[in-house]
Short mmCIF file of C-alpha atoms in Angstrom, two decimals:
data_model
loop_
_atom_site.label_atom_id
_atom_site.label_comp_id
_atom_site.label_asym_id
_atom_site.label_seq_id
_atom_site.Cartn_x
_atom_site.Cartn_y
_atom_site.Cartn_z
CA MET Z 214 34.18 -39.25 -32.72
CA SER Z 215 31.35 -37.17 -31.33
CA GLU Z 216 31.37 -35.73 -27.81
CA MET Z 217 28.41 -37.93 -26.86
CA THR Z 218 30.24 -41.07 -28.01
CA ARG Z 219 33.39 -40.12 -26.07
CA THR Z 220 31.36 -39.45 -22.93
CA ALA Z 221 29.54 -42.77 -23.28
CA ALA Z 222 32.83 -44.65 -23.77
CA ARG Z 223 34.35 -42.96 -20.74
CA GLY Z 224 31.27 -43.78 -18.64
CA ALA Z 225 31.35 -47.39 -19.82
CA ALA Z 226 35.04 -47.63 -18.98
CA PHE Z 227 34.39 -46.35 -15.44
CA TRP Z 228 31.52 -48.76 -14.77
CA ILE Z 229 33.31 -51.76 -16.28
CA CYS Z 230 36.38 -51.06 -14.15
CA TYR Z 231 34.13 -50.52 -11.13
CA ALA Z 232 32.30 -53.84 -11.63
CA VAL Z 233 35.51 -55.82 -12.11
CA THR Z 234 37.15 -54.17 -9.08
CA VAL Z 235 34.12 -54.82 -6.84
CA ILE Z 236 33.97 -58.46 -7.97
CA SER Z 237 37.69 -58.86 -7.29
CA ALA Z 238 37.42 -57.23 -3.86
CA GLY Z 239 34.30 -59.27 -3.08
CA VAL Z 240 36.02 -62.54 -3.91
CA SER Z 241 38.99 -61.52 -1.78
CA VAL Z 242 36.86 -60.62 1.26
CA THR Z 243 34.81 -63.81 0.87
CA TYR Z 244 37.89 -66.05 0.99
CA SER Z 245 39.38 -64.17 3.95
CA VAL Z 246 36.10 -64.36 5.93
CA LEU Z 247 35.87 -68.09 5.15
CA ALA Z 248 39.43 -68.49 6.47
CA VAL Z 249 38.39 -66.78 9.72
CA ILE Z 250 35.32 -69.02 10.00
CA ASP Z 251 37.48 -72.05 9.33
CA GLY Z 252 40.26 -71.11 11.77
CA GLY Z 253 38.33 -69.19 14.39
CA LEU Z 254 39.61 -66.17 16.25
CA GLU Z 255 42.96 -67.89 16.79
CA ALA Z 256 43.72 -67.58 13.05
CA SER Z 257 45.36 -64.18 13.37
CA ASP Z 258 46.67 -64.21 9.77
CA ALA Z 259 43.12 -64.70 8.49
CA LEU Z 260 41.87 -61.90 10.74
CA TYR Z 261 44.50 -59.50 9.37
CA ALA Z 262 43.68 -60.55 5.80
CA THR Z 263 39.99 -59.96 6.49
CA SER Z 264 40.57 -56.47 7.88
CA ARG Z 265 42.48 -55.48 4.76
CA SER Z 266 39.98 -57.14 2.44
CA VAL Z 267 37.05 -55.38 4.11
CA ALA Z 268 38.82 -52.03 3.71
CA LEU Z 269 39.40 -52.69 0.00
CA VAL Z 270 35.81 -53.78 -0.68
CA VAL Z 271 34.41 -50.74 1.16
CA MET Z 272 36.68 -48.42 -0.84
CA ALA Z 273 35.62 -50.14 -4.05
CA LEU Z 274 31.94 -49.85 -3.18
CA VAL Z 275 32.09 -46.12 -2.39
CA ALA Z 276 34.15 -45.19 -5.46
CA PRO Z 277 31.10 -44.13 -7.54
CA MET Z 278 30.09 -41.61 -4.87
CA PHE Z 279 33.15 -39.55 -5.75
CA ARG Z 280 33.20 -40.40 -9.50
CA SER Z 281 36.98 -40.22 -9.38
CA ASP Z 282 38.74 -42.11 -12.14
CA ALA Z 283 42.06 -41.78 -10.29
CA GLY Z 284 40.53 -43.14 -7.08
CA LEU Z 285 39.00 -46.12 -8.85
CA LEU Z 286 42.27 -46.78 -10.69
CA ALA Z 287 44.15 -46.78 -7.37
CA ILE Z 288 41.75 -49.37 -5.94
CA ALA Z 289 41.98 -51.42 -9.15
CA VAL Z 290 45.79 -51.39 -8.92
CA ALA Z 291 45.59 -52.53 -5.29
CA MET Z 292 43.26 -55.38 -6.26
CA THR Z 293 45.55 -56.33 -9.15
CA ILE Z 294 48.44 -56.64 -6.70
CA VAL Z 295 46.33 -58.60 -4.20
CA GLN Z 296 45.07 -61.03 -6.83
CA GLY Z 297 48.53 -61.40 -8.36
CA ILE Z 298 50.02 -62.31 -4.98
CA ASP Z 299 47.08 -64.64 -4.25
CA SER Z 300 47.75 -66.39 -7.56
CA PHE Z 301 51.43 -66.78 -6.65
CA ILE Z 302 50.49 -68.22 -3.25
CA GLY Z 303 48.10 -70.67 -4.93
CA ALA Z 304 50.88 -71.76 -7.29
CA VAL Z 305 53.31 -72.27 -4.41
CA GLN Z 306 50.68 -74.36 -2.60
CA GLY Z 307 50.04 -76.37 -5.79
CA ASP Z 308 46.34 -75.49 -5.81
CA VAL Z 309 45.17 -74.98 -9.40
CA GLY Z 310 41.91 -73.26 -8.39
CA LYS Z 311 43.72 -70.80 -6.12
CA THR Z 312 46.17 -70.10 -8.93
CA ILE Z 313 43.91 -69.74 -11.96
CA GLY Z 314 41.01 -67.85 -10.29
CA PRO Z 315 43.11 -64.99 -8.91
CA ALA Z 316 45.24 -64.91 -12.09
CA VAL Z 317 42.11 -64.44 -14.21
CA LEU Z 318 40.82 -61.69 -11.88
CA CYS Z 319 44.25 -60.05 -11.98
CA VAL Z 320 44.33 -59.98 -15.79
CA VAL Z 321 40.71 -58.86 -16.14
CA THR Z 322 41.32 -56.05 -13.64
CA ILE Z 323 44.41 -54.93 -15.57
CA VAL Z 324 42.40 -54.85 -18.80
CA ALA Z 325 39.50 -52.92 -17.21
CA ALA Z 326 41.84 -50.43 -15.51
CA THR Z 327 43.75 -49.94 -18.77
CA PHE Z 328 40.47 -49.32 -20.58
CA LEU Z 329 39.57 -46.65 -17.99
CA ALA Z 330 43.03 -45.06 -18.02
CA ARG Z 331 43.09 -44.90 -21.81
CA SER Z 332 39.62 -43.39 -22.00
CA ASP Z 333 40.71 -40.71 -19.55
CA ARG Z 334 43.98 -40.07 -21.40
CA MET Z 335 42.19 -39.86 -24.75
CA ARG Z 336 39.78 -37.30 -23.29
CA MET Z 337 42.69 -35.15 -22.13
CA LEU Z 338 44.41 -35.29 -25.52
CA GLU Z 339 41.40 -34.04 -27.40
#
């Protein structure tokens, strides 16, 4: 494989992981903000969820500024955990949409992060 092809694959892996992570974080912050709107300022659980979701989406959005694969992978892992737990909560509540949606985002994030991690590992081996 040529150097140009490896570089292109690594760049594609970064941007794919970035896009998936931003989408995942965006969905998470959207649902938490909607919970705050629905429950008002008395919904302290929704407020706490929103503060954490905003932090994750901001971190995801600024990741390209530092072009750090490790940083992006850390955010992707955090979003995988968040979406996995959200899927579990949806299953416990018996809500199919709140189970399947986060589960799909969780799996897609795992695949994208694995693609990025493997492209980085392959670069180091060569």
